Coordinates of N, CA and C in Angstrom, one line a residue:
X169 N 86.4 110.2 235.6 CA 87.1 109.3 234.4 C 87.7 108.4 235.7
X170 N 87.4 107.5 235.5 CA 87.7 106.1 236.4 C 89.2 105.9 236.1
X171 N 90.0 105.5 237.2 CA 91.5 104.9 237.0 C 91.5 104.0 235.7
X172 N 90.7 103.3 235.5 CA 90.8 102.2 234.5 C 90.6 102.7 233.5
X173 N 89.8 104.0 233.1 CA 90.0 104.6 231.7 C 90.8 105.3 231.2
X174 N 91.3 105.8 232.3 CA 92.4 106.7 232.1 C 94.0 106.0 231.8
X175 N 94.2 105.0 232.4 CA 95.4 104.1 232.0 C 95.0 103.7 230.7
X176 N 93.8 102.7 230.2 CA 93.2 102.6 229.2 C 93.5 103.6 228.0
X177 N 93.5 105.2 228.2 CA 93.5 105.7 227.3 C 94.6 106.5 226.9
X178 N 95.8 106.4 228.4 CA 97.1 107.1 228.2 C 97.9 106.1 227.9
X179 N 97.8 104.7 228.2 CA 99.1 103.6 227.8 C 98.2 102.7 228.0
X180 N 98.0 102.1 225.9 CA 97.0 100.8 225.9 C 98.2 99.3 226.8
X181 N 98.9 99.7 226.0 CA 100.0 98.3 226.4 C 100.2 98.1 227.8
X182 N 100.4 99.2 228.8 CA 100.1 99.3 230.3 C 99.1 98.5 230.6
X183 N 97.7 99.2 230.1 CA 96.2 99.0 230.5 C 96.3 97.2 230.1
X184 N 96.7 96.2 229.3 CA 96.6 95.3 229.0 C 97.8 94.2 229.7
X185 N 98.7 94.5 230.1 CA 99.2 93.7 231.3 C 99.1 94.0 232.4
X186 N 98.5 95.3 233.0 CA 97.7 94.7 234.4 C 96.4 94.3 234.1
X187 N 95.2 94.1 233.2 CA 94.4 93.6 233.0 C 94.8 91.8 233.2
X188 N 95.8 92.0 232.1 CA 96.0 90.3 232.2 C 96.3 89.9 233.7
X189 N 97.5 90.5 234.5 CA 97.9 90.0 235.7 C 96.6 90.3 236.3
X190 N 95.5 90.7 236.5 CA 94.3 90.9 237.6 C 93.6 89.5 236.8
X191 N 93.6 89.3 235.8 CA 93.2 88.3 235.4 C 93.6 86.7 235.9
X192 N 95.0 86.6 235.9 CA 95.5 85.5 236.3 C 95.7 85.5 237.7
X193 N 95.4 86.7 238.5 CA 95.5 86.5 240.0 C 94.1 86.2 240.3
X194 N 93.1 86.4 239.8 CA 91.7 86.2 240.1 C 91.4 87.9 241.1
X195 N 92.0 88.6 240.5 CA 91.4 90.4 241.2 C 90.4 90.4 240.5
X196 N 89.6 90.3 241.0 CA 88.2 90.7 239.9 C 87.8 91.8 240.3
X197 N 88.3 92.9 241.2 CA 87.5 94.4 241.4 C 88.4 95.2 241.2
X198 N 89.7 94.3 240.1 CA 90.7 95.6 239.7 C 90.6 95.6 238.1
X199 N 89.2 94.2 237.5 CA 89.4 94.4 236.0 C 88.3 95.6 235.6
X200 N 88.9 96.1 234.1 CA 88.1 97.1 234.0 C 87.4 96.7 232.8
X201 N 85.8 96.1 233.4 CA 85.1 95.4 232.8 C 84.8 96.0 231.5
X202 N 84.2 97.6 231.6 CA 83.5 97.8 230.3 C 84.6 98.1 229.0
X203 N 85.8 98.3 229.1 CA 87.1 98.5 228.1 C 87.3 96.8 228.1
X204 N 87.1 95.8 228.9 CA 87.5 94.4 228.5 C 86.5 93.9 227.5
X205 N 85.3 94.4 227.9 CA 84.0 93.6 226.9 C 84.3 94.2 225.6
X206 N 84.8 95.5 225.5 CA 84.5 96.5 223.9 C 86.2 95.4 223.1
X207 N 87.1 95.4 224.3 CA 88.4 94.5 223.2 C 88.1 93.6 222.9
X208 N 87.7 92.4 223.8 CA 87.3 91.3 223.3 C 86.0 91.3 221.8
X209 N 85.4 92.1 222.2 CA 84.6 92.2 221.3 C 84.8 92.6 219.8
X210 N 86.0 93.4 219.6 CA 87.1 93.8 219.0 C 87.8 92.7 218.1
X211 N 88.4 92.1 219.0 CA 89.2 91.2 218.5 C 87.9 90.4 217.6
X212 N 86.9 89.9 218.0 CA 86.1 89.1 217.1 C 86.1 89.7 215.5
X213 N 85.7 90.8 215.6 CA 85.6 91.6 214.5 C 86.4 91.7 213.9
X214 N 88.0 91.7 214.2 CA 88.9 91.4 213.7 C 89.2 90.4 213.1
X215 N 88.9 89.3 213.4 CA 89.0 88.3 212.9 C 87.8 88.0 211.6
X216 N 86.6 88.4 211.6 CA 85.7 88.3 210.7 C 86.4 89.3 209.4
X217 N 87.2 90.4 209.9 CA 88.1 91.7 209.0 C 88.6 90.8 208.2
X218 N 89.1 89.8 209.0 CA 90.9 89.5 208.0 C 90.4 88.3 207.1
X219 N 89.3 87.2 207.7 CA 88.6 86.4 207.0 C 88.2 87.5 205.5
X220 N 87.5 88.3 205.5 CA 87.2 89.1 204.1 C 88.0 89.4 203.6
X221 N 89.0 90.5 204.0 CA 90.5 91.1 203.7 C 91.1 89.7 202.7
X222 N 91.0 88.6 203.5 CA 91.8 87.7 202.4 C 91.2 86.9 201.3
X223 N 90.1 86.8 201.7 CA 88.8 86.7 200.5 C 88.8 87.1 199.5
X224 N 89.1 88.8 199.8 CA 89.2 89.9 198.6 C 90.4 89.5 197.7
X225 N 91.6 89.3 198.6 CA 92.6 89.5 197.6 C 92.5 88.1 197.0
X226 N 91.8 86.8 197.3 CA 92.3 85.7 196.9 C 91.3 85.7 195.7
X227 N 89.6 86.4 195.6 CA 89.1 85.9 194.9 C 89.7 87.2 193.5
X228 N 90.2 88.4 194.4 CA 91.2 89.4 193.0 C 91.8 88.4 191.9
X229 N 92.9 88.0 192.7 CA 93.4 87.1 191.7 C 93.0 86.2 191.7
X230 N 92.1 85.3 191.7 CA 91.3 84.3 190.6 C 90.9 85.1 189.5
X231 N 90.0 86.0 189.4 CA 90.1 86.9 188.5 C 90.8 86.8 187.3
X232 N 92.0 87.6 187.9 CA 93.1 87.9 187.1 C 93.4 86.6 186.5
X233 N 93.9 85.5 187.3 CA 93.8 84.3 186.5 C 92.8 84.1 185.3
X234 N 91.7 83.8 185.9 CA 90.3 83.3 184.7 C 90.6 84.3 184.1
X235 N 90.4 85.7 183.9 CA 90.0 86.8 183.4 C 91.3 87.6 182.1
X236 N 92.7 87.0 182.9 CA 93.9 87.5 182.0 C 94.8 86.6 182.3
X237 N 94.4 85.2 181.0 CA 95.2 84.2 181.2 C 96.8 84.3 181.1
X238 N 96.6 85.3 179.9 CA 97.8 85.3 178.9 C 99.0 86.2 179.9
X239 N 98.6 86.8 181.2 CA 99.5 87.0 182.0 C 99.8 86.7 183.7
X240 N 99.4 85.6 183.6 CA 99.4 84.3 184.6 C 101.1 84.6 185.0
X241 N 101.3 84.5 186.7 CA 102.3 85.0 186.7 C 102.9 83.7 188.1
X242 N 104.2 83.7 188.2 CA 104.7 82.7 189.8 C 104.1 83.9 190.6
X243 N 103.9 85.0 190.3 CA 103.5 86.0 191.6 C 102.0 85.8 191.7
X244 N 101.1 85.5 191.2 CA 99.6 85.1 191.3 C 99.3 83.9 192.0
X245 N 100.5 82.6 191.3 CA 100.3 81.5 191.5 C 100.6 81.6 193.0
X246 N 101.3 82.2 193.9 CA 101.7 82.3 194.8 C 100.8 83.4 195.7
X247 N 100.6 83.9 195.2 CA 99.1 85.1 196.2 C 97.9 84.2 196.2
X248 N 97.6 83.2 195.5 CA 96.8 82.1 195.6 C 96.6 81.6 196.4
X249 N 98.3 80.4 196.5 CA 98.4 79.7 197.8 C 98.3 80.3 198.7
X250 N 99.2 81.6 198.8 CA 98.9 82.1 200.5 C 98.2 82.1 200.8
X251 N 97.0 82.7 200.0 CA 95.6 83.0 200.5 C 95.0 82.2 201.2
X252 N 94.9 81.1 200.5 CA 94.0 80.0 201.0 C 94.6 78.9 201.8
X253 N 95.6 79.4 202.1 CA 96.4 78.4 203.4 C 96.0 79.6 204.4
X254 N 96.2 80.9 204.7 CA 96.0 81.5 205.6 C 94.2 81.6 205.6
X255 N 93.5 81.8 205.1 CA 92.1 81.3 205.2 C 91.9 79.8 206.0
X256 N 92.0 79.1 205.4 CA 92.4 77.7 206.3 C 92.8 77.6 207.2
X257 N 94.0 78.0 207.6 CA 94.4 78.5 209.0 C 93.4 79.0 209.9
X258 N 93.1 80.1 209.5 CA 92.3 81.0 210.2 C 91.0 80.1 210.5
X259 N 90.3 79.5 209.5 CA 89.2 79.1 209.7 C 89.5 77.4 210.6
X260 N 90.7 77.2 210.5 CA 90.7 76.1 211.6 C 91.0 76.4 213.0
X261 N 91.6 77.8 213.1 CA 92.2 78.2 214.6 C 90.5 79.2 215.1
X262 N 89.7 79.4 214.2 CA 88.4 80.0 214.7 C 87.3 79.3 213.3
X263 N 87.0 78.0 214.1 CA 85.8 77.4 213.4 C 84.5 78.1 213.3
X264 N 84.1 78.7 214.2 CA 82.7 79.9 214.1 C 82.8 80.8 213.6
X265 N 83.9 80.9 212.6 CA 83.8 81.9 211.5 C 83.1 81.4 210.0
X266 N 82.9 79.8 209.9 CA 83.1 79.5 208.7 C 81.2 80.0 208.0
X267 N 80.4 79.3 209.1 CA 79.1 80.0 209.0 C 79.2 81.7 208.3
X268 N 80.1 82.6 208.6 CA 80.3 83.2 208.2 C 80.7 83.8 207.2
X269 N 81.2 82.8 206.4 CA 81.8 82.5 204.7 C 80.7 82.9 203.8
X270 N 79.6 83.0 203.5 CA 78.8 83.4 202.7 C 78.9 84.8 202.8
X271 N 78.5 85.3 203.4 CA 78.3 86.8 203.8 C 79.4 87.6 203.8
X272 N 80.4 87.2 203.8 CA 82.0 87.2 203.7 C 82.5 87.3 202.1
X273 N 82.1 86.1 201.7 CA 82.3 86.1 200.5 C 81.2 87.2 199.3
X274 N 80.4 87.8 199.9 CA 79.8 88.6 199.2 C 80.2 89.9 198.9
X275 N 80.7 90.3 200.1 CA 81.5 91.7 200.1 C 82.8 91.6 199.6
X276 N 83.8 90.2 200.0 CA 84.6 90.5 199.4 C 85.0 90.2 198.0
X277 N 83.8 89.9 197.2 CA 83.7 90.1 195.9 C 83.7 91.2 195.2
X278 N 83.0 92.1 195.9 CA 82.9 93.6 195.8 C 84.8 94.2 195.7
X279 N 85.6 93.7 196.8 CA 86.8 94.1 196.8 C 87.4 93.4 195.9
X280 N 87.5 92.4 195.4 CA 88.0 91.7 194.7 C 88.0 92.3 192.9
X281 N 86.3 92.9 192.8 CA 86.5 93.4 191.5 C 87.0 95.0 191.6
X282 N 87.4 95.2 192.6 CA 88.1 96.8 192.5 C 89.7 95.9 192.0
X283 N 89.9 95.4 193.1 CA 91.3 95.1 192.7 C 91.7 94.5 191.6
X284 N 90.8 93.7 190.7 CA 90.9 93.1 189.5 C 90.8 94.8 188.6
X285 N 90.3 95.3 188.5 CA 90.0 96.6 187.4 C 91.3 97.2 187.9
X286 N 91.5 97.5 189.4 CA 92.8 98.3 189.4 C 94.1 97.7 189.3
X287 N 94.4 96.7 188.9 CA 95.6 95.9 188.4 C 95.7 95.1 186.9
X288 N 94.5 95.9 186.5 CA 94.3 95.0 184.6 C 94.1 95.8 184.1
X289 N 94.1 95.8 182.9 CA 93.2 97.1 181.9 C 91.7 96.6 181.7
X290 N 91.3 95.9 182.5 CA 89.9 95.3 182.0 C 88.8 96.3 183.4
X291 N 87.6 96.4 182.7 CA 86.6 97.6 183.4 C 85.5 96.0 184.2
X292 N 84.7 97.3 185.2 CA 84.1 96.2 185.7 C 83.0 95.2 185.1
X293 N 82.7 95.9 183.7 CA 81.9 95.3 183.1 C 82.2 93.7 182.5
X294 N 83.7 93.8 182.7 CA 84.2 92.8 182.0 C 84.4 91.4 183.1
X295 N 83.8 91.4 184.0 CA 83.7 90.6 185.1 C 81.9 90.4 185.4
X296 N 82.1 89.2 185.8 CA 80.7 88.9 186.3 C 80.6 89.9 187.6
X297 N 79.2 90.1 187.5 CA 78.6 90.5 188.8 C 78.4 90.1 190.2
X298 N 78.4 89.2 190.1 CA 78.6 88.1 191.4 C 79.6 87.1 191.5
X299 N 80.1 86.6 192.4 CA 80.9 85.9 192.3 C 80.5 84.4 191.5
X300 N 81.5 84.2 190.7 CA 81.3 82.8 190.0 C 81.9 81.9 190.0
X301 N 82.1 81.9 191.4 CA 83.1 80.5 192.0 C 81.8 80.0 193.2
X302 N 82.3 78.9 193.6 CA 81.5 78.2 195.0 C 82.9 78.5 195.7
X303 N 82.4 78.6 196.9 CA 83.1 78.5 198.2 C 83.8 77.4 198.3
X304 N 83.6 76.2 197.7 CA 84.3 75.1 197.7 C 85.7 75.0 197.0
X305 N 85.1 75.7 195.6 CA 86.5 76.2 194.6 C 87.3 77.0 195.2
X306 N 87.1 78.1 195.7 CA 87.6 79.2 195.9 C 88.7 78.4 197.0
X307 N 88.5 77.7 198.1 CA 89.6 77.2 199.0 C 90.3 75.8 198.7
X308 N 90.0 75.4 197.4 CA 90.5 74.1 196.7 C 92.1 74.8 196.4
X309 N 92.8 74.2 196.8 CA 94.3 74.4 195.9 C 94.4 74.2 194.9
X310 N 93.9 73.2 194.1 CA 94.0 72.6 193.0 C 92.9 73.2 191.9
X311 N 92.2 74.4 192.6 CA 91.4 75.1 191.8 C 92.0 76.1 191.2
X312 N 92.2 76.4 189.7 CA 92.7 77.6 189.0 C 91.5 77.6 188.1
X313 N 91.0 78.7 187.8 CA 89.5 78.9 186.5 C 90.3 79.4 185.4
X314 N 89.8 79.1 184.5 CA 90.0 79.1 183.3 C 90.3 77.9 182.7
X315 N 90.7 78.4 181.1 CA 91.8 77.1 180.3 C 93.2 77.3 181.1
X316 N 93.8 76.4 181.3 CA 95.2 76.0 181.3 C 95.8 75.9 180.4
X317 N 97.2 76.7 180.8 CA 98.3 77.1 179.6 C 99.4 76.1 179.7
X318 N 99.9 76.1 178.8 CA 100.9 75.2 178.8 C 102.0 76.2 179.6
X319 N 102.0 77.3 179.7 CA 102.9 78.3 180.3 C 102.4 78.5 181.9
X320 N 101.7 77.8 182.0 CA 100.8 78.3 183.4 C 102.0 77.7 184.8
X321 N 102.4 79.3 185.2 CA 103.7 78.4 186.9 C 102.5 77.9 187.8
X322 N 103.3 76.9 188.2 CA 103.1 75.7 189.1 C 103.9 76.0 190.2

């Protein structure tokens, strides 16, 4: 076990501080390249996973809004607003995630179905098996599927 690996495994935070210091000072021979590569790759995967998770929550609430219109609430409305805002912020901070949207949407829709079934009395068969909304609609802060109700929160 190298001195790098030992610190990495024993005290991750101390390892990050040390690696940042070496980078700032240009001490390339002190860098733990293999673990740095692993951590940088992991950061990218976390960004994609966050996009998928937020899309899943957003889609789940769009399904609930659409298919359980009589139960619409300020809480659902707030969740839709927050998830849209967070997704747009994520895409603004990391524009290279945009091409990942279609693939992410496909996977997130399955999570959305699980959420909608778990949180409503509806079954999987009550929802479309593929996402009924376009990406532009999903991210549009003015898009709320289904018939508008007088009692809709806003």
